[in-house]
mmCIF file of C-alpha atoms in Angstrom:
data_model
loop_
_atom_site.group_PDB
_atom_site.id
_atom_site.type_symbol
_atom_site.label_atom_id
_atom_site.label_comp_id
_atom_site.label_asym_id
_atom_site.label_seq_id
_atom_site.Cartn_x
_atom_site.Cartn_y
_atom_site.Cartn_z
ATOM 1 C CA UNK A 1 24.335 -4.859 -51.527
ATOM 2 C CA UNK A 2 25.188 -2.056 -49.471
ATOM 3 C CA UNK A 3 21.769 -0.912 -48.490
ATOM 4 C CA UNK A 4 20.735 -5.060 -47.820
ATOM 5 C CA UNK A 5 23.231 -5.419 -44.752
ATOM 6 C CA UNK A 6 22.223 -1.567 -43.756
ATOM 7 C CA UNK A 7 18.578 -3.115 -43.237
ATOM 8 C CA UNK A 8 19.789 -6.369 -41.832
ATOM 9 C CA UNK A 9 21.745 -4.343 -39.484
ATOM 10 C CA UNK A 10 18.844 -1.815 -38.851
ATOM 11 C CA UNK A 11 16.555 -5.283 -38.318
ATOM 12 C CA UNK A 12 19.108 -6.911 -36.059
ATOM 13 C CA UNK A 13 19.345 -3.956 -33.613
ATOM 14 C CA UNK A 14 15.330 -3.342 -33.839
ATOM 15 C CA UNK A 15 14.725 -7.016 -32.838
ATOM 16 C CA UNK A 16 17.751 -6.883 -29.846
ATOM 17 C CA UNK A 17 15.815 -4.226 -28.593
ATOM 18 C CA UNK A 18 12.703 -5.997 -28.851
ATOM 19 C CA UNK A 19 14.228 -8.885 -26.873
ATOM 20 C CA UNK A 20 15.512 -7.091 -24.419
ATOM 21 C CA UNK A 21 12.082 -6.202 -22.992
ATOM 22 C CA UNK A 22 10.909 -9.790 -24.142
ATOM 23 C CA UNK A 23 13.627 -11.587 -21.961
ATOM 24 C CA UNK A 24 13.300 -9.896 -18.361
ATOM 25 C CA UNK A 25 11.688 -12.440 -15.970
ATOM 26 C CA UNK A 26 8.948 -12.209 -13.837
ATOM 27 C CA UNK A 27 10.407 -10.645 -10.048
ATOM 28 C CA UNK A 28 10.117 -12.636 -7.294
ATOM 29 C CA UNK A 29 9.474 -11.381 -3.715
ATOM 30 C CA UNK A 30 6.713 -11.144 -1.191
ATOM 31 C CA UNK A 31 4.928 -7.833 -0.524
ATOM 32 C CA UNK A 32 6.553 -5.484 1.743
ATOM 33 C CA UNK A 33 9.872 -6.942 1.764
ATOM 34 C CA UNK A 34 13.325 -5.608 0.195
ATOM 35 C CA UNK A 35 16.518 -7.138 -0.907
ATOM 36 C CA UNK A 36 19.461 -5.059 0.613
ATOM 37 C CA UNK A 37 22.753 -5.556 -1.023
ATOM 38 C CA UNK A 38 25.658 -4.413 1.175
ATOM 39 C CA UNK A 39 28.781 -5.674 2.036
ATOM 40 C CA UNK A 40 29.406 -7.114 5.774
ATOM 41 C CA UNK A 41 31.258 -4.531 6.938
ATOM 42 C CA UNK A 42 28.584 -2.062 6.264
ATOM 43 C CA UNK A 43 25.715 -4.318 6.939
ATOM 44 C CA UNK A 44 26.822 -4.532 10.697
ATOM 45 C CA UNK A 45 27.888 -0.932 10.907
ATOM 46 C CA UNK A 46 26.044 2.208 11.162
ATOM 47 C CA UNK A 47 24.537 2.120 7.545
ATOM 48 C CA UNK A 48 23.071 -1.604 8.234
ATOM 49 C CA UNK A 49 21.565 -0.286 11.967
ATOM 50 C CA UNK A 50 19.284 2.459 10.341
ATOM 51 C CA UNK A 51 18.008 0.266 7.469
ATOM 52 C CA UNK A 52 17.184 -2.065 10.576
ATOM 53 C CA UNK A 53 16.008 0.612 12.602
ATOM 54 C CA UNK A 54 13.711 2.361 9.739
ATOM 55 C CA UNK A 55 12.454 -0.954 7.678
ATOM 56 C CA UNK A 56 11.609 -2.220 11.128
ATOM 57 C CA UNK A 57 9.391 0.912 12.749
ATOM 58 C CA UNK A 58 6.374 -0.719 13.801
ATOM 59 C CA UNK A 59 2.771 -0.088 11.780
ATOM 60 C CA UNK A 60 0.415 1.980 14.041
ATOM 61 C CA UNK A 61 -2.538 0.473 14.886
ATOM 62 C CA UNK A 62 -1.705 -3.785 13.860
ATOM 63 C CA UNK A 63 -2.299 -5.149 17.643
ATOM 64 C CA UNK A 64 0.353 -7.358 17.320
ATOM 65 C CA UNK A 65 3.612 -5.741 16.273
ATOM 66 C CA UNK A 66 4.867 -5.927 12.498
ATOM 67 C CA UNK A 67 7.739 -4.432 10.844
ATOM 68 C CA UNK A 68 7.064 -1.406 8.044
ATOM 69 C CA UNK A 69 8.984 -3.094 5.986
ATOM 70 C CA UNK A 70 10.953 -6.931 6.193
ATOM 71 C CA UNK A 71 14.543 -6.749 4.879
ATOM 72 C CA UNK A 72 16.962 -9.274 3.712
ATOM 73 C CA UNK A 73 20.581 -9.350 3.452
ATOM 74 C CA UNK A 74 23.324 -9.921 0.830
ATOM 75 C CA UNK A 75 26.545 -9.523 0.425
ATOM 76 C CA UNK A 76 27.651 -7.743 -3.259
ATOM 77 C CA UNK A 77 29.450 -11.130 -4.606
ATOM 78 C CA UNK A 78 26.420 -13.179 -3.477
ATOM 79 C CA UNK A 79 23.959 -10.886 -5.703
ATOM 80 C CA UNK A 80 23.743 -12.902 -8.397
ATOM 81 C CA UNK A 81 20.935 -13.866 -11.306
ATOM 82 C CA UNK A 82 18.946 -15.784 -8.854
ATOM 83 C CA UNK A 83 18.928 -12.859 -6.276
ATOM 84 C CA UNK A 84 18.529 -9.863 -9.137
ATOM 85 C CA UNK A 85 15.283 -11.167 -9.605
ATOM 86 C CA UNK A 86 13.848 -9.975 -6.182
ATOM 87 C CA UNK A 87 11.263 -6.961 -7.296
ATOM 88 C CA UNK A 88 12.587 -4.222 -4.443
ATOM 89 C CA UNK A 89 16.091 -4.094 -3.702
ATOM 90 C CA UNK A 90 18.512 -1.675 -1.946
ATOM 91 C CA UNK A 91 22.143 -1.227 -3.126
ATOM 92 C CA UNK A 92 24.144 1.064 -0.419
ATOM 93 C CA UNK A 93 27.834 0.538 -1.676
ATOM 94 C CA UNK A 94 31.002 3.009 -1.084
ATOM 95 C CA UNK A 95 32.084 4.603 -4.159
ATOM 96 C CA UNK A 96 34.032 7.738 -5.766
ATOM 97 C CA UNK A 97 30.863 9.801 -5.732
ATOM 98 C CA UNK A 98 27.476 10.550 -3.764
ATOM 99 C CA UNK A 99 24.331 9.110 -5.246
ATOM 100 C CA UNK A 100 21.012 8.329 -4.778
ATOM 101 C CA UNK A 101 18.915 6.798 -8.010
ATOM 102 C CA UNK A 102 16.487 4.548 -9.096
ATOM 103 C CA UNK A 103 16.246 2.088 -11.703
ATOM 104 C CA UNK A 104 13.426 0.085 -12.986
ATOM 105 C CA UNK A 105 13.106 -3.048 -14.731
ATOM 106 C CA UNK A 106 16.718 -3.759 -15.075
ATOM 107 C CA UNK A 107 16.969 -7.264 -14.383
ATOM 108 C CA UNK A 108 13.616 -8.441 -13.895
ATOM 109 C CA UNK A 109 9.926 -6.954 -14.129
ATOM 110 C CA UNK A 110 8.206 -5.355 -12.379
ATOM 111 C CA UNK A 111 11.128 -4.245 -10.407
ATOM 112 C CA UNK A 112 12.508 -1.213 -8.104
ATOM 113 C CA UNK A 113 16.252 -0.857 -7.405
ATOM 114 C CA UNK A 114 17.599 2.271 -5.283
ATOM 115 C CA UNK A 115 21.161 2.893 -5.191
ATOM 116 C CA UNK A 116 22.456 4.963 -2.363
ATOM 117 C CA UNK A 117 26.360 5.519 -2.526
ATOM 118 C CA UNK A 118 29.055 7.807 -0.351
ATOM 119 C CA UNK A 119 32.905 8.192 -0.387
ATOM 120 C CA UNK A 120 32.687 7.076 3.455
ATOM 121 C CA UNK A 121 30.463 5.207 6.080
ATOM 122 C CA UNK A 122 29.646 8.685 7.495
ATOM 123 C CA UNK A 123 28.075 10.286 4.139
ATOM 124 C CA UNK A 124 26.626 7.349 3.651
ATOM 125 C CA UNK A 125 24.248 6.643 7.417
ATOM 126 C CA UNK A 126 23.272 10.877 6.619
ATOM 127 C CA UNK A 127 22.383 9.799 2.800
ATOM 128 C CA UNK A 128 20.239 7.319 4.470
ATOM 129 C CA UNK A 129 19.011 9.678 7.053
ATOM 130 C CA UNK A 130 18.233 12.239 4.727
ATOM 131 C CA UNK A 131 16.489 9.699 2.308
ATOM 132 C CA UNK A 132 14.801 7.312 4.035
ATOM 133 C CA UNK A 133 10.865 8.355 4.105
ATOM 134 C CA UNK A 134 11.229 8.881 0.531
ATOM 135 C CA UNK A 135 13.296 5.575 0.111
ATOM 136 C CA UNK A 136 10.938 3.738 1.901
ATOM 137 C CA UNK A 137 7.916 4.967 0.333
ATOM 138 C CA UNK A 138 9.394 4.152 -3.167
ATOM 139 C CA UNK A 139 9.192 0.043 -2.423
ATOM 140 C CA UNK A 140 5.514 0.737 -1.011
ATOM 141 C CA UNK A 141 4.582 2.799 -3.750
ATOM 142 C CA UNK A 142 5.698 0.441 -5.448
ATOM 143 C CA UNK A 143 4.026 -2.628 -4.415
ATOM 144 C CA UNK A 144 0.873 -0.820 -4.095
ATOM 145 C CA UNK A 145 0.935 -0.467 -8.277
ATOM 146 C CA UNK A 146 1.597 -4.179 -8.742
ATOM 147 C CA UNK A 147 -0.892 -5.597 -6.524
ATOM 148 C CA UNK A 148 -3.564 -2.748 -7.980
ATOM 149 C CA UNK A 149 -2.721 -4.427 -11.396
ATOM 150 C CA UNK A 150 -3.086 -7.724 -9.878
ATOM 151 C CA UNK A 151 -6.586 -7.271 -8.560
ATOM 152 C CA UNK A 152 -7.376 -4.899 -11.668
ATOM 153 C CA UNK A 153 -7.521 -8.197 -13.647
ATOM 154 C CA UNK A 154 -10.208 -9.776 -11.076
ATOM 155 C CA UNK A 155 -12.444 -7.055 -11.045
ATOM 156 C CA UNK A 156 -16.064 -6.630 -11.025
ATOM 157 C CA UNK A 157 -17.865 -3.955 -12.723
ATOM 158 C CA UNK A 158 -18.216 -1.408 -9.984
ATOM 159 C CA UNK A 159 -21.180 0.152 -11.851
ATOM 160 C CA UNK A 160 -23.073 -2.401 -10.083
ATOM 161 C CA UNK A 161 -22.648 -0.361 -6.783
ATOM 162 C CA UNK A 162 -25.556 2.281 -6.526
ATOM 163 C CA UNK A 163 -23.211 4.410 -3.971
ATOM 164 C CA UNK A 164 -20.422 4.501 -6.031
ATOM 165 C CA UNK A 165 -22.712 5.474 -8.905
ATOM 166 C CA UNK A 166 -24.651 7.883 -6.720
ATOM 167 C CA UNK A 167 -20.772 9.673 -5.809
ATOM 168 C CA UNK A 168 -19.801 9.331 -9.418
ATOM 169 C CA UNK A 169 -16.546 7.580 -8.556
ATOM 170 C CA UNK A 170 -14.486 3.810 -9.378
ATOM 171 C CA UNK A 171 -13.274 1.988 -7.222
ATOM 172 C CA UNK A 172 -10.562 -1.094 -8.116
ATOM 173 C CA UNK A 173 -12.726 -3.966 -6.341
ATOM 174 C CA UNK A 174 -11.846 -7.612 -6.277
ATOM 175 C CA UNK A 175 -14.553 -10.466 -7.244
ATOM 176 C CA UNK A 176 -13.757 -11.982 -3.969
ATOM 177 C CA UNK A 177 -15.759 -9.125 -2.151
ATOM 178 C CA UNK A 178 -18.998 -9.508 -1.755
ATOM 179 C CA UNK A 179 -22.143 -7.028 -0.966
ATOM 180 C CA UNK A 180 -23.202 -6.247 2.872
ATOM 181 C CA UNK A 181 -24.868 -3.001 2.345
ATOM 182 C CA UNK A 182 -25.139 -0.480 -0.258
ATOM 183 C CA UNK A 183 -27.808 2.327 0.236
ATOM 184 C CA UNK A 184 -27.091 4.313 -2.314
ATOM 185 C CA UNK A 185 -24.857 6.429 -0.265
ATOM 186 C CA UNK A 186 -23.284 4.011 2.215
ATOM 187 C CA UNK A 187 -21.487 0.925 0.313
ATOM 188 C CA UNK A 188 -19.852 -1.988 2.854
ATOM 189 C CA UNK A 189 -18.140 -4.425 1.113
ATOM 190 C CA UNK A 190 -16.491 -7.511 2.643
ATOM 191 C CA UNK A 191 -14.086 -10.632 1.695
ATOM 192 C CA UNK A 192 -14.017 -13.564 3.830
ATOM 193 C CA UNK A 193 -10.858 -15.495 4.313
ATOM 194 C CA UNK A 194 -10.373 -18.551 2.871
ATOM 195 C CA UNK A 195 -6.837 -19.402 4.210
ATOM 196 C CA UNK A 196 -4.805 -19.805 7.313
ATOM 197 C CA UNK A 197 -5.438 -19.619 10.926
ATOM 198 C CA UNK A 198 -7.969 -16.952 9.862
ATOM 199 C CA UNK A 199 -10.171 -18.993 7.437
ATOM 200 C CA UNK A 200 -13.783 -19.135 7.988
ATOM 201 C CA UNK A 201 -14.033 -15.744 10.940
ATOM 202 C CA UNK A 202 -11.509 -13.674 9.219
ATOM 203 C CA UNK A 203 -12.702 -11.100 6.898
ATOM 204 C CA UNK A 204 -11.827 -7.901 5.597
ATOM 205 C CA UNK A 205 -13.904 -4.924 4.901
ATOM 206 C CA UNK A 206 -14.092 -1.334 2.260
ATOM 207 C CA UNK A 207 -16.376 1.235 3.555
ATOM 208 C CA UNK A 208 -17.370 4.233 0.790
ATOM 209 C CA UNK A 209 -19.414 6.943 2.106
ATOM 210 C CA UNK A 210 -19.468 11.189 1.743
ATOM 211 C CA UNK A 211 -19.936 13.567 4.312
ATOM 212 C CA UNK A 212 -20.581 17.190 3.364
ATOM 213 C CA UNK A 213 -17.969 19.752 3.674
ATOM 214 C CA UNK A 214 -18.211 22.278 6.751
ATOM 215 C CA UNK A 215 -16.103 23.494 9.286
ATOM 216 C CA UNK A 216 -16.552 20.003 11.431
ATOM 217 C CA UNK A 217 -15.628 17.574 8.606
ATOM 218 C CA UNK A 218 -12.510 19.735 8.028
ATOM 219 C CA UNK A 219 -10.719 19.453 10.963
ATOM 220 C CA UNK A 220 -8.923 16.069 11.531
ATOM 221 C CA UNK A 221 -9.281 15.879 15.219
ATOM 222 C CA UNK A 222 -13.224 14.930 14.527
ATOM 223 C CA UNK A 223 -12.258 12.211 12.088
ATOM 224 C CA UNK A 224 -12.749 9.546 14.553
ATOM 225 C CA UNK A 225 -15.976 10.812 16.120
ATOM 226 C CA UNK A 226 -17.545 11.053 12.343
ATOM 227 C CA UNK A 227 -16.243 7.470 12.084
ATOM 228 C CA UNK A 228 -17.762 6.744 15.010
ATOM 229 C CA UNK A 229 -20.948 7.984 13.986
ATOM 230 C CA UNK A 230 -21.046 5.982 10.308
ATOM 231 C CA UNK A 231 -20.295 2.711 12.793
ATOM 232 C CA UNK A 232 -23.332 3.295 15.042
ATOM 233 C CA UNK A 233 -25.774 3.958 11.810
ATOM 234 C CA UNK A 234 -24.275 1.184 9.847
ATOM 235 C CA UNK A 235 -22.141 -1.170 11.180
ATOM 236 C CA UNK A 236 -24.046 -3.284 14.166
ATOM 237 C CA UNK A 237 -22.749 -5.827 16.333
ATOM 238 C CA UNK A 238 -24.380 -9.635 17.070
ATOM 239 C CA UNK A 239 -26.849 -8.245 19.164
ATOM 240 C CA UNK A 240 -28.372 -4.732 19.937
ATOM 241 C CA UNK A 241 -26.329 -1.906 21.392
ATOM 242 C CA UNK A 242 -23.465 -3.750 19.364
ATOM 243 C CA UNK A 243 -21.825 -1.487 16.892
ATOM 244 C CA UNK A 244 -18.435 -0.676 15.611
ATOM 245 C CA UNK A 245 -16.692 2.468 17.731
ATOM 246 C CA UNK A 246 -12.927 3.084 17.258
ATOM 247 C CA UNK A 247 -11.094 1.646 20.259
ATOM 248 C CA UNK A 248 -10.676 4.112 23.246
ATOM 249 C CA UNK A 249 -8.257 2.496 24.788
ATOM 250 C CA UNK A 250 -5.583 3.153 21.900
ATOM 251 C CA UNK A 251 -4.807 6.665 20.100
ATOM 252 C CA UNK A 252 -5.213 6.900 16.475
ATOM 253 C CA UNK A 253 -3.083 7.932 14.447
ATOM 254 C CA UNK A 254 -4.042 10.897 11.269
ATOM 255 C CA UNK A 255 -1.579 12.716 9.357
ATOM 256 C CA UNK A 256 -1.990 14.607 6.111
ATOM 257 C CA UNK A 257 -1.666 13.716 2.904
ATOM 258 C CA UNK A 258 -2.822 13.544 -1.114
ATOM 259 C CA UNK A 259 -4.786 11.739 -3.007
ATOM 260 C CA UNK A 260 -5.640 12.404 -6.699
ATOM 261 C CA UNK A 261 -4.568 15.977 -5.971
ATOM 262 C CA UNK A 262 -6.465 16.798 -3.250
ATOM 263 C CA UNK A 263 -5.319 17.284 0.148
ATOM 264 C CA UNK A 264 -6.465 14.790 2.557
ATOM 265 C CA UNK A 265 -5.951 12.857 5.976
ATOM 266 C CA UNK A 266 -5.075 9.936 6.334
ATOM 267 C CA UNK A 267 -5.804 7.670 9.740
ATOM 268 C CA UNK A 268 -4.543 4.031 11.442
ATOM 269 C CA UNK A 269 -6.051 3.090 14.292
ATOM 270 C CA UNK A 270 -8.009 -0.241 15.658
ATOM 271 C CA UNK A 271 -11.179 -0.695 16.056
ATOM 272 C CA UNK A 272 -14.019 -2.236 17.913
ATOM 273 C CA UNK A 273 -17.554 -3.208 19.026
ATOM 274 C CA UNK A 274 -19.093 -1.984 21.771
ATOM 275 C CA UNK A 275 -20.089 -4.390 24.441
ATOM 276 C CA UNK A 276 -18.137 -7.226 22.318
ATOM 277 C CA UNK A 277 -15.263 -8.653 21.989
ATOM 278 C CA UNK A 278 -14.522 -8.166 17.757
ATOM 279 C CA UNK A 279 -11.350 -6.004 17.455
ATOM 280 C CA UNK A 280 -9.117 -5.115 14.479
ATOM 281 C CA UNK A 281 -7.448 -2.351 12.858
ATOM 282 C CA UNK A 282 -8.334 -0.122 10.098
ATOM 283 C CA UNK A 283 -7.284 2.364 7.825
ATOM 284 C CA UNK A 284 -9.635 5.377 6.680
ATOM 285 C CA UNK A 285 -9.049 7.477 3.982
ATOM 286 C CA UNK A 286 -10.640 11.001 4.280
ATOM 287 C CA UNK A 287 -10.671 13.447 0.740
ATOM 288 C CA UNK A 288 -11.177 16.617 1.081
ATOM 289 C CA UNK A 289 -13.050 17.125 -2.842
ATOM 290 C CA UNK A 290 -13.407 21.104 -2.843
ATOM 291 C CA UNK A 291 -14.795 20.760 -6.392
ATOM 292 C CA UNK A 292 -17.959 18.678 -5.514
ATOM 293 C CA UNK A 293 -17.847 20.089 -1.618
ATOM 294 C CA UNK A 294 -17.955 16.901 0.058
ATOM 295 C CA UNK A 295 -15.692 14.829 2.461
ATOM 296 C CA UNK A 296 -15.177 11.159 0.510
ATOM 297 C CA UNK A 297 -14.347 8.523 2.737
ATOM 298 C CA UNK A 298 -12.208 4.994 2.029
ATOM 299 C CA UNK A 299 -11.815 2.998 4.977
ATOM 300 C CA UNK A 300 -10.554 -0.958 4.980
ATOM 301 C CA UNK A 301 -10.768 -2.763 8.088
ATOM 302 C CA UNK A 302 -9.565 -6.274 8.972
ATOM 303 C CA UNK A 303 -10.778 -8.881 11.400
ATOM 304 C CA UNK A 304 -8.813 -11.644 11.267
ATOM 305 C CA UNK A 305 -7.675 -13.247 15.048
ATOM 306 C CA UNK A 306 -5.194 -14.684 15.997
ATOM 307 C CA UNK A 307 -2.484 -13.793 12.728
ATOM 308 C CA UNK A 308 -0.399 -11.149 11.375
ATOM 309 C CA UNK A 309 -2.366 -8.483 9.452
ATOM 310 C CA UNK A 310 0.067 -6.025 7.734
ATOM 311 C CA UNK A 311 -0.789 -7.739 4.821
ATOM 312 C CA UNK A 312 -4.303 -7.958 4.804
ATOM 313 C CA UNK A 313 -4.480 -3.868 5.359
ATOM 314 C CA UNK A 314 -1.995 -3.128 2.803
ATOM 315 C CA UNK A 315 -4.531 -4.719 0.608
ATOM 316 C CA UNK A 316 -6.995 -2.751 1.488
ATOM 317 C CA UNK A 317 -5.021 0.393 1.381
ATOM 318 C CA UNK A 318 -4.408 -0.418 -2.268
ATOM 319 C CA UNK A 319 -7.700 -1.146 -3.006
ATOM 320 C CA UNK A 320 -8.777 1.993 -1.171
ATOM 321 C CA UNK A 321 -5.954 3.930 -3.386
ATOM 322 C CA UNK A 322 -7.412 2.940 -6.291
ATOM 323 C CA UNK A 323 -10.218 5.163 -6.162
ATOM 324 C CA UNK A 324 -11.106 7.422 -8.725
ATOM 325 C CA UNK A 325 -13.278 10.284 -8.979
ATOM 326 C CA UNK A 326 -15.111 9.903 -12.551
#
């Protein structure tokens, strides 16, 4: 009898656990945008002016200006079941202790809560301070996973692309994008828009291409002139002498960073076509792959006038961080 209610014990506790990650909802929440739980006080103080300040640093390179990041406010006794299912959500509270942790899937999934705690208001704006890139980058790290998985499932079988399969490498691609080009070592893919203002003109646009390794190719300062160079050979305008240039009238930004281990440079900027009107900005992704002494390029661009765009790059920088080198 004993060893019965052992196992119906053992059982109970083995299907609780099981329910557990069976119950969790589905989060809620737009791309790009967290939940920030903080009382009033705090909220209006110091703590609640560098959340504003940091969330809202404008993207380089959108020609209309958008927010990094959109926030939201609640007060602590206002967070309740409806609100816990938001996916990213920042908890900045007072407390006994200094903190700063994150917790997944606690109340809904897929989610990301960060918890950022001080004995006073002071310790808590130089918490902030001193985490805030990596804060921030948490929620868009986030987001970047979840709408990879989300276009994972709508994929088409990127074998079909001779350049990929020429630069042995995979590449998450949606079936909304369609062929433009694909030489074998130049692929152009592009999705046209089929809602808002931008419906019917707007597009947006994954370029794949290698460039081999040298002391040019290297440096980031000629990242826009090799750009420049792939939009002259490849990317023409309506009519002739029309091709896509970066715009000179606005700096790009590059700064460094690493993808699938290897150090790399990443660039925002907008672009354009010569002796047109078209304009938009774009995204480029240069690799430097030591092993197989090339320079492998990822660049999205958008055209889509007339609307916001943050989110139509940040697809494109997901798809474009999808890439894998097989």
């Amino acid at each position: 009898m004993k060893k019965i209610i052992t196992i119906l014990f053992i059982t109970s506790l083995f299907v609780s656990c099981l329910d557990n990650t069976v119950v969790l909802p589905r989060s809620v929440g737009a791309f790009n945008k967290v939940t920030v739980v903080a009382t009033g006080s705090l909220w209006a103080g110091d703590a609640g002016d560098e959340i504003r300040k940091s969330f809202g640093e404008l993207i380089v390179g959108l020609p209309q200006p958008e927010r990094t990041l959109s926030v939201g406010h609640v007060a602590p006794n206002g967070f309740t079941s409806m609100m816990r299912s938001n996916r990213n959500i920042l908890i900045v509270e007072l407390s006994d202790k200094e903190s700063y942790t994150k917790t997944y899937n606690k109340y809904a999934s897929p989610q990301t809560i960060v918890y950022v705690s001080s004995k006073d208001k002071e310790g808590l704006l130089a918490a902030l301070k001193n985490n805030m890139k990596e804060l921030m980058q948490t929620f868009k790290d986030s987001d970047i996973k979840l709408l990879q998985r989300v276009f994972f499932k709508k994929r088409v079988n990127d074998s079909m692309y001779k350049t990929l399969k020429n630069l042995n490498i995979s590449l998450t691609i949606p079936k909304e994008f369609k062929t433009v080009d694909d030489t074998g070592e130049f692929l152009w893919i592009r999705q046209h828009l089929q809602s808002g203002i931008a419906r019917g003109t707007g597009n947006n646009n994954i370029l794949v291409y290698s460039l081999p390794l040298n002391e040019q190719t290297l440096l980031a300062d000629n990242i826009i002139s090799m750009r420049d160079a792939i939009g002259k050979q490849y990317i023409p305008g309506s009519k002739e002498g029309m091709y896509m240039i970066t715009e000179a009238a606005y700096t790009p930004l590059t700064v460094k960073t690493e993808i699938l281990g290897n150090n790399a440079f990443e660039t925002r900027g907008k672009w354009e076509v010569k002796n047109d009107f078209m304009a938009g900005p774009f995204v480029n992704y240069a690799i430097i792959d030591q092993k197989n002494d090339r320079l492998l390029v990822v660049e999205g661009f958008t055209y889509a006038p007339s609307v916001n765009k943050r989110e139509f790059l940040f697809e494109l920088e997901a798809i474009a961080k999808s890439l894998r080198i097989n």
